[in-house]
Amino acid sequence: MDITSTFKIHVVGPEWAIDLLQRQQAAGRVPQALLLTGPPNVGKSTLARFFAQRLNCQETPQPCGRCASCRKIISGNHPDVRIFDSDDQAIKIDEIRNLQRELSLSPHEGQYRVVVLSNFERATLSAANALLKTLEEPASQVVLVLTATDPGALLPTIVSRCQMLALRPLSTQSIVEALQSHWQALPDQAELLAQLAAGRLGWAVRALEDQELLVRRERHLQELLALLGAGRVERLAYAQQLSRDLATLKEVLTLWLTVWRDLLLLQSGAAQIKIVNLDWQDRLQTMAHHSSLAQAKEMISRLRTALINLERNVNPRLNLEVLLLKLPSNR
Ligand SMILES: [Zn+2]
């Protein structure tokens, strides 16, 4: 079952965050600015949409997932709910100024105007400064929800004006259960996807709904293998090609991060811990024999830095070139 076919959003894991908002709402103290932090695909924008639904739902229990308001929010047609979650476009100052004009008006039909600004660390500095003004003089019936992977990349003055909720990766078992109970996955399918998801329910759900995702994953793993045996010229050519599409680039780097973490586990002999890329166990075992623990540690740190740089608008191609030239070689 697809989320959008029912208009009901399933939030798995941060139930504590929902409880908190529920108590604040009941006490008439809805926070005017929230900051949701955590790794990519951990559920930040799902939780933001859930809050938007909850604040404007016309039925009980909120959100009902059936009323006109809930439906409009899921289909992106609610006049009082604005969601900015482009994967590769940073929010600009003009958009913030337009928003400010909208926010000065009362809600059209909902109880609250809710604005979700995803990956706000990617906003331009002028946009961030402009938003600060809105945070300093909040209008009533307006709730701003910012999301960020790394709150350290935001202006401290923004962070200090938001109620921060930090989301953590889910356990494999919670993902297995959620995939079966809310998304009707078969047991075997749920086990594999939960393992590959490494705590990111959003990724597992996408993989369930989009069979291409696993095909692409296999291709990206093969490419990594080929790059280990490739020279400088081939590596730079790959960087040029991959850096054209930011969403794919992030997907690939996140996958590689799971590979090097697996290699670290295999090299340190932590046999009791399951690796993430279980279906690649044999090939990873071979890779582990041909590289060192120090290399795995270095690659994990370099991949983390590269992913943070992408959120901070560092040139994707340069970022990737540096990474690929440091990739160990098995030639
Ligand atoms: Zn509703």
Short mmCIF file of C-alpha atoms and ligand atoms in Angstrom, two decimals:
data_model
loop_
_atom_site.label_atom_id
_atom_site.label_comp_id
_atom_site.label_asym_id
_atom_site.label_seq_id
_atom_site.Cartn_x
_atom_site.Cartn_y
_atom_site.Cartn_z
CA MET A 1 0.00 0.00 0.00
CA ASP A 2 1.29 3.38 -0.96
CA ILE A 3 1.25 6.27 1.53
CA THR A 4 -0.48 8.56 -0.92
CA SER A 5 -3.26 6.11 -1.70
CA THR A 6 -4.58 6.38 1.84
CA PHE A 7 -3.57 9.95 2.75
CA LYS A 8 -2.43 8.54 6.06
CA ILE A 9 1.15 9.20 7.07
CA HIS A 10 2.88 6.52 9.11
CA VAL A 11 5.47 7.85 11.51
CA VAL A 12 7.63 5.07 12.87
CA GLY A 13 10.24 5.70 15.54
CA PRO A 14 9.89 9.26 16.76
CA GLU A 15 6.55 8.65 18.54
CA TRP A 16 8.08 10.68 21.39
CA ALA A 17 8.15 13.72 19.09
CA ILE A 18 4.47 13.25 18.24
CA ASP A 19 3.60 12.90 21.95
CA LEU A 20 5.46 16.10 22.68
CA LEU A 21 3.64 18.08 19.99
CA GLN A 22 0.32 16.60 21.07
CA ARG A 23 0.86 17.77 24.64
CA GLN A 24 1.93 21.23 23.49
CA GLN A 25 -1.07 21.50 21.16
CA ALA A 26 -3.47 20.40 23.94
CA ALA A 27 -1.98 23.04 26.23
CA GLY A 28 -2.39 25.70 23.53
CA ARG A 29 1.38 26.08 23.17
CA VAL A 30 2.09 24.95 19.61
CA PRO A 31 5.76 25.79 18.92
CA GLN A 32 6.14 28.44 16.23
CA ALA A 33 9.38 27.01 14.88
CA LEU A 34 10.57 23.43 14.88
CA LEU A 35 13.91 22.10 13.72
CA LEU A 36 14.00 18.39 12.83
CA THR A 37 17.51 17.00 12.54
CA GLY A 38 18.90 13.58 11.60
CA PRO A 39 20.51 11.58 8.76
CA PRO A 40 18.97 11.57 5.23
CA ASN A 41 15.84 9.41 4.79
CA VAL A 42 15.40 8.95 8.52
CA GLY A 43 11.90 10.47 8.39
CA LYS A 44 12.33 14.22 8.91
CA SER A 45 10.05 15.41 6.12
CA THR A 46 7.54 12.62 6.82
CA LEU A 47 7.30 13.87 10.40
CA ALA A 48 6.99 17.47 9.18
CA ARG A 49 4.06 16.50 6.91
CA PHE A 50 2.49 14.57 9.76
CA PHE A 51 2.65 17.68 11.96
CA ALA A 52 1.16 19.80 9.17
CA GLN A 53 -1.71 17.31 8.86
CA ARG A 54 -2.22 17.08 12.58
CA LEU A 55 -2.40 20.84 13.08
CA ASN A 56 -5.02 21.26 10.35
CA CYS A 57 -7.02 18.02 10.50
CA GLN A 58 -10.78 18.49 10.78
CA GLU A 59 -11.56 15.11 12.35
CA THR A 60 -10.31 12.94 15.19
CA PRO A 61 -8.01 11.26 15.93
CA GLN A 62 -5.70 13.81 14.35
CA PRO A 63 -4.51 13.38 11.71
CA CYS A 64 -7.35 11.25 10.38
CA GLY A 65 -5.87 10.80 6.90
CA ARG A 66 -9.38 11.07 5.38
CA CYS A 67 -10.69 14.65 5.73
CA ALA A 68 -10.35 17.25 2.98
CA SER A 69 -7.48 18.96 4.79
CA CYS A 70 -5.46 15.73 5.24
CA ARG A 71 -6.01 14.84 1.59
CA LYS A 72 -4.99 18.25 0.31
CA ILE A 73 -1.79 18.22 2.33
CA ILE A 74 -0.73 14.85 0.92
CA SER A 75 -1.53 15.87 -2.63
CA GLY A 76 0.24 19.21 -2.19
CA ASN A 77 -2.89 21.31 -2.70
CA HIS A 78 -3.51 22.78 0.73
CA PRO A 79 -3.42 26.59 0.47
CA ASP A 80 -2.03 26.98 4.00
CA VAL A 81 0.67 24.34 3.84
CA ARG A 82 3.84 25.03 1.85
CA ILE A 83 6.51 22.37 1.51
CA PHE A 84 9.94 23.17 0.09
CA ASP A 85 11.85 19.93 -0.29
CA SER A 86 13.63 20.07 -3.59
CA ASP A 87 16.54 17.63 -3.64
CA ASP A 88 18.95 19.86 -5.46
CA GLN A 89 17.67 23.45 -5.26
CA ALA A 90 18.73 25.64 -2.35
CA ILE A 91 16.01 27.97 -1.09
CA LYS A 92 16.60 31.56 -2.21
CA ILE A 93 15.95 34.92 -0.60
CA ASP A 94 13.11 35.77 -3.04
CA GLU A 95 11.22 32.66 -1.98
CA ILE A 96 11.63 33.58 1.69
CA ARG A 97 10.35 37.11 0.98
CA ASN A 98 7.30 35.74 -0.87
CA LEU A 99 6.66 33.43 2.05
CA GLN A 100 6.85 36.31 4.49
CA ARG A 101 4.11 38.11 2.59
CA GLU A 102 1.92 35.01 2.70
CA LEU A 103 2.58 34.40 6.37
CA SER A 104 1.39 37.87 7.32
CA LEU A 105 -2.14 36.83 6.22
CA SER A 106 -4.49 34.60 8.21
CA PRO A 107 -4.85 30.98 7.11
CA HIS A 108 -7.29 30.49 4.20
CA GLU A 109 -9.02 27.40 5.41
CA GLY A 110 -6.80 25.65 7.94
CA GLN A 111 -6.12 26.45 11.54
CA TYR A 112 -2.44 27.00 10.93
CA ARG A 113 -0.20 28.06 8.13
CA VAL A 114 2.58 25.50 8.07
CA VAL A 115 5.78 25.96 6.10
CA VAL A 116 8.25 23.11 5.76
CA LEU A 117 11.76 24.10 4.68
CA SER A 118 13.71 20.89 4.11
CA ASN A 119 17.52 20.68 4.22
CA PHE A 120 17.76 24.24 5.40
CA GLU A 121 21.57 24.04 5.64
CA ARG A 122 21.46 24.38 1.86
CA ALA A 123 19.66 27.73 1.99
CA THR A 124 21.75 30.68 0.85
CA LEU A 125 23.09 32.90 3.62
CA SER A 126 20.86 35.77 2.54
CA ALA A 127 17.81 33.48 2.63
CA ALA A 128 18.78 32.26 6.12
CA ASN A 129 19.19 35.83 7.33
CA ALA A 130 15.82 36.78 5.87
CA LEU A 131 14.15 33.86 7.63
CA LEU A 132 15.67 34.99 10.89
CA LYS A 133 13.42 38.04 10.80
CA THR A 134 10.34 35.78 10.59
CA LEU A 135 11.62 33.72 13.51
CA GLU A 136 12.20 36.84 15.58
CA GLU A 137 8.70 38.20 15.01
CA PRO A 138 6.54 35.11 14.67
CA ALA A 139 2.96 35.58 13.49
CA SER A 140 0.26 33.69 15.36
CA GLN A 141 -1.15 30.58 13.64
CA VAL A 142 2.11 30.11 11.75
CA VAL A 143 4.34 27.10 12.27
CA LEU A 144 7.72 26.87 10.54
CA VAL A 145 9.32 23.44 10.31
CA LEU A 146 12.97 23.37 9.27
CA THR A 147 14.85 20.14 8.63
CA ALA A 148 18.61 19.65 8.52
CA THR A 149 21.06 16.78 8.49
CA ASP A 150 23.60 18.74 10.48
CA PRO A 151 22.33 21.54 12.77
CA GLY A 152 25.94 22.69 13.07
CA ALA A 153 25.70 23.94 9.48
CA LEU A 154 22.87 26.37 10.33
CA LEU A 155 23.19 29.89 11.71
CA PRO A 156 23.28 29.51 15.51
CA THR A 157 20.71 32.33 15.75
CA ILE A 158 18.29 30.19 13.74
CA VAL A 159 18.89 27.06 15.81
CA SER A 160 18.37 28.96 19.06
CA ARG A 161 14.92 30.17 17.96
CA CYS A 162 13.63 26.70 17.08
CA GLN A 163 12.48 23.81 19.21
CA MET A 164 14.93 21.13 18.07
CA LEU A 165 13.89 17.47 17.73
CA ALA A 166 16.73 15.08 16.84
CA LEU A 167 15.63 11.95 14.96
CA ARG A 168 17.81 8.85 15.15
CA PRO A 169 18.14 5.92 12.75
CA LEU A 170 15.67 3.10 13.48
CA SER A 171 16.59 -0.42 14.49
CA THR A 172 16.48 -3.05 11.74
CA GLN A 173 13.72 -4.83 13.63
CA SER A 174 11.48 -1.72 13.76
CA ILE A 175 11.92 -1.30 10.01
CA VAL A 176 11.07 -4.97 9.36
CA GLU A 177 7.89 -4.59 11.42
CA ALA A 178 6.89 -1.27 9.87
CA LEU A 179 7.38 -2.55 6.32
CA GLN A 180 5.14 -5.52 7.03
CA SER A 181 2.43 -3.77 9.02
CA HIS A 182 2.12 -0.46 7.15
CA TRP A 183 3.43 -1.24 3.68
CA GLN A 184 2.41 -4.90 3.29
CA ALA A 185 5.92 -6.14 2.48
CA LEU A 186 6.51 -9.89 2.42
CA PRO A 187 8.69 -11.19 5.30
CA ASP A 188 11.79 -11.95 3.15
CA GLN A 189 11.50 -8.68 1.31
CA ALA A 190 11.15 -6.76 4.60
CA GLU A 191 14.25 -8.47 6.06
CA LEU A 192 16.48 -7.65 3.11
CA LEU A 193 15.30 -4.06 2.70
CA ALA A 194 15.52 -3.36 6.44
CA GLN A 195 19.10 -4.61 6.45
CA LEU A 196 20.06 -2.53 3.42
CA ALA A 197 18.27 0.53 4.77
CA ALA A 198 20.71 0.90 7.68
CA GLY A 199 18.18 2.70 9.87
CA ARG A 200 16.56 4.77 7.10
CA LEU A 201 12.91 3.74 6.86
CA GLY A 202 12.36 6.25 4.04
CA TRP A 203 14.90 4.44 1.89
CA ALA A 204 13.31 1.04 2.59
CA VAL A 205 9.85 2.33 1.64
CA ARG A 206 11.19 3.85 -1.56
CA ALA A 207 12.94 0.59 -2.44
CA LEU A 208 9.69 -1.28 -1.85
CA GLU A 209 7.74 1.01 -4.16
CA ASP A 210 10.43 1.46 -6.80
CA GLN A 211 12.02 -1.80 -7.96
CA GLU A 212 14.57 0.20 -9.96
CA LEU A 213 16.22 1.32 -6.74
CA LEU A 214 17.73 -2.11 -6.05
CA VAL A 215 18.83 -2.42 -9.68
CA ARG A 216 20.59 0.95 -9.40
CA ARG A 217 22.17 -0.10 -6.09
CA GLU A 218 23.68 -3.20 -7.71
CA ARG A 219 25.03 -1.07 -10.56
CA HIS A 220 26.54 1.48 -8.16
CA LEU A 221 28.25 -1.30 -6.20
CA GLN A 222 29.71 -2.71 -9.41
CA GLU A 223 30.95 0.74 -10.34
CA LEU A 224 32.70 1.11 -6.98
CA LEU A 225 34.40 -2.22 -7.54
CA ALA A 226 35.54 -1.11 -11.00
CA LEU A 227 36.82 2.23 -9.66
CA LEU A 228 39.10 0.47 -7.17
CA GLY A 229 40.91 -1.00 -10.16
CA ALA A 230 40.72 2.16 -12.27
CA GLY A 231 43.35 4.81 -12.86
CA ARG A 232 43.25 8.58 -12.43
CA VAL A 233 41.74 9.36 -15.84
CA GLU A 234 38.86 6.91 -15.47
CA ARG A 235 38.18 8.11 -11.94
CA LEU A 236 37.99 11.75 -13.02
CA ALA A 237 35.71 10.84 -15.92
CA TYR A 238 33.40 9.03 -13.50
CA ALA A 239 33.40 12.08 -11.18
CA GLN A 240 32.38 14.31 -14.07
CA GLN A 241 29.53 12.03 -15.08
CA LEU A 242 28.18 11.27 -11.60
CA SER A 243 28.31 14.86 -10.34
CA ARG A 244 25.75 15.98 -12.94
CA ASP A 245 22.86 14.69 -10.86
CA LEU A 246 23.00 15.68 -7.21
CA ALA A 247 20.31 13.25 -6.02
CA THR A 248 22.07 10.25 -7.59
CA LEU A 249 25.42 11.46 -6.32
CA LYS A 250 24.10 11.52 -2.76
CA GLU A 251 22.51 8.11 -3.18
CA VAL A 252 25.84 6.69 -4.40
CA LEU A 253 27.96 8.25 -1.65
CA THR A 254 25.53 7.08 1.03
CA LEU A 255 25.72 3.56 -0.42
CA TRP A 256 29.53 3.65 -0.48
CA LEU A 257 29.48 4.75 3.14
CA THR A 258 27.58 1.56 4.04
CA VAL A 259 30.16 -0.47 2.09
CA TRP A 260 33.15 0.98 3.96
CA ARG A 261 31.37 0.56 7.27
CA ASP A 262 30.79 -3.09 6.34
CA LEU A 263 34.46 -3.44 5.39
CA LEU A 264 35.46 -1.98 8.75
CA LEU A 265 33.28 -4.56 10.50
CA LEU A 266 34.71 -7.42 8.45
CA GLN A 267 38.29 -6.24 8.95
CA SER A 268 37.89 -5.83 12.68
CA GLY A 269 36.49 -9.36 12.89
CA ALA A 270 33.21 -8.22 14.44
CA ALA A 271 31.52 -11.37 13.13
CA GLN A 272 28.59 -11.14 15.54
CA ILE A 273 27.39 -7.89 13.93
CA LYS A 274 25.46 -8.28 10.69
CA ILE A 275 26.85 -6.26 7.81
CA VAL A 276 24.39 -4.02 5.92
CA ASN A 277 25.09 -5.26 2.38
CA LEU A 278 24.38 -8.89 3.22
CA ASP A 279 23.86 -9.94 -0.41
CA TRP A 280 27.40 -8.74 -1.15
CA GLN A 281 29.03 -10.55 1.79
CA ASP A 282 31.41 -12.68 -0.34
CA ARG A 283 32.59 -9.85 -2.52
CA LEU A 284 33.02 -7.56 0.47
CA GLN A 285 35.02 -10.28 2.22
CA THR A 286 37.43 -10.30 -0.75
CA MET A 287 37.62 -6.50 -0.71
CA ALA A 288 38.34 -6.60 3.02
CA HIS A 289 41.36 -8.86 2.37
CA HIS A 290 42.76 -6.38 -0.14
CA SER A 291 42.42 -3.24 1.95
CA SER A 292 43.37 -2.21 5.48
CA LEU A 293 41.45 -1.15 8.55
CA ALA A 294 43.12 2.27 8.33
CA GLN A 295 41.89 2.69 4.73
CA ALA A 296 38.34 1.81 5.71
CA LYS A 297 38.43 4.34 8.56
CA GLU A 298 39.83 7.00 6.27
CA MET A 299 37.20 6.35 3.58
CA ILE A 300 34.37 6.54 6.12
CA SER A 301 35.63 9.90 7.30
CA ARG A 302 36.14 11.17 3.72
CA LEU A 303 32.65 10.04 2.64
CA ARG A 304 31.06 11.72 5.65
CA THR A 305 32.88 14.95 4.84
CA ALA A 306 31.87 14.71 1.17
CA LEU A 307 28.19 14.27 2.12
CA ILE A 308 28.31 17.24 4.51
CA ASN A 309 30.01 19.32 1.80
CA LEU A 310 27.18 18.53 -0.62
CA GLU A 311 24.66 19.85 1.91
CA ARG A 312 26.77 22.98 2.19
CA ASN A 313 26.71 23.62 -1.56
CA VAL A 314 30.36 22.75 -2.16
CA ASN A 315 30.94 22.14 -5.89
CA PRO A 316 29.81 18.50 -6.36
CA ARG A 317 32.38 17.68 -9.04
CA LEU A 318 35.40 18.96 -7.12
CA ASN A 319 34.10 17.30 -4.01
CA LEU A 320 33.82 13.96 -5.82
CA GLU A 321 37.16 14.30 -7.61
CA VAL A 322 38.97 14.72 -4.28
CA LEU A 323 37.20 11.68 -2.91
CA LEU A 324 37.83 9.46 -5.94
CA LEU A 325 41.52 10.28 -6.13
CA LYS A 326 41.86 9.17 -2.50
CA LEU A 327 39.93 5.95 -3.08
CA PRO A 328 42.27 2.98 -2.40
CA SER A 329 43.58 1.17 -5.47
CA ASN A 330 43.68 -2.58 -5.90
CA ARG A 331 45.70 -2.46 -9.12
ZN ZN B 1 -7.85 14.81 8.75
#
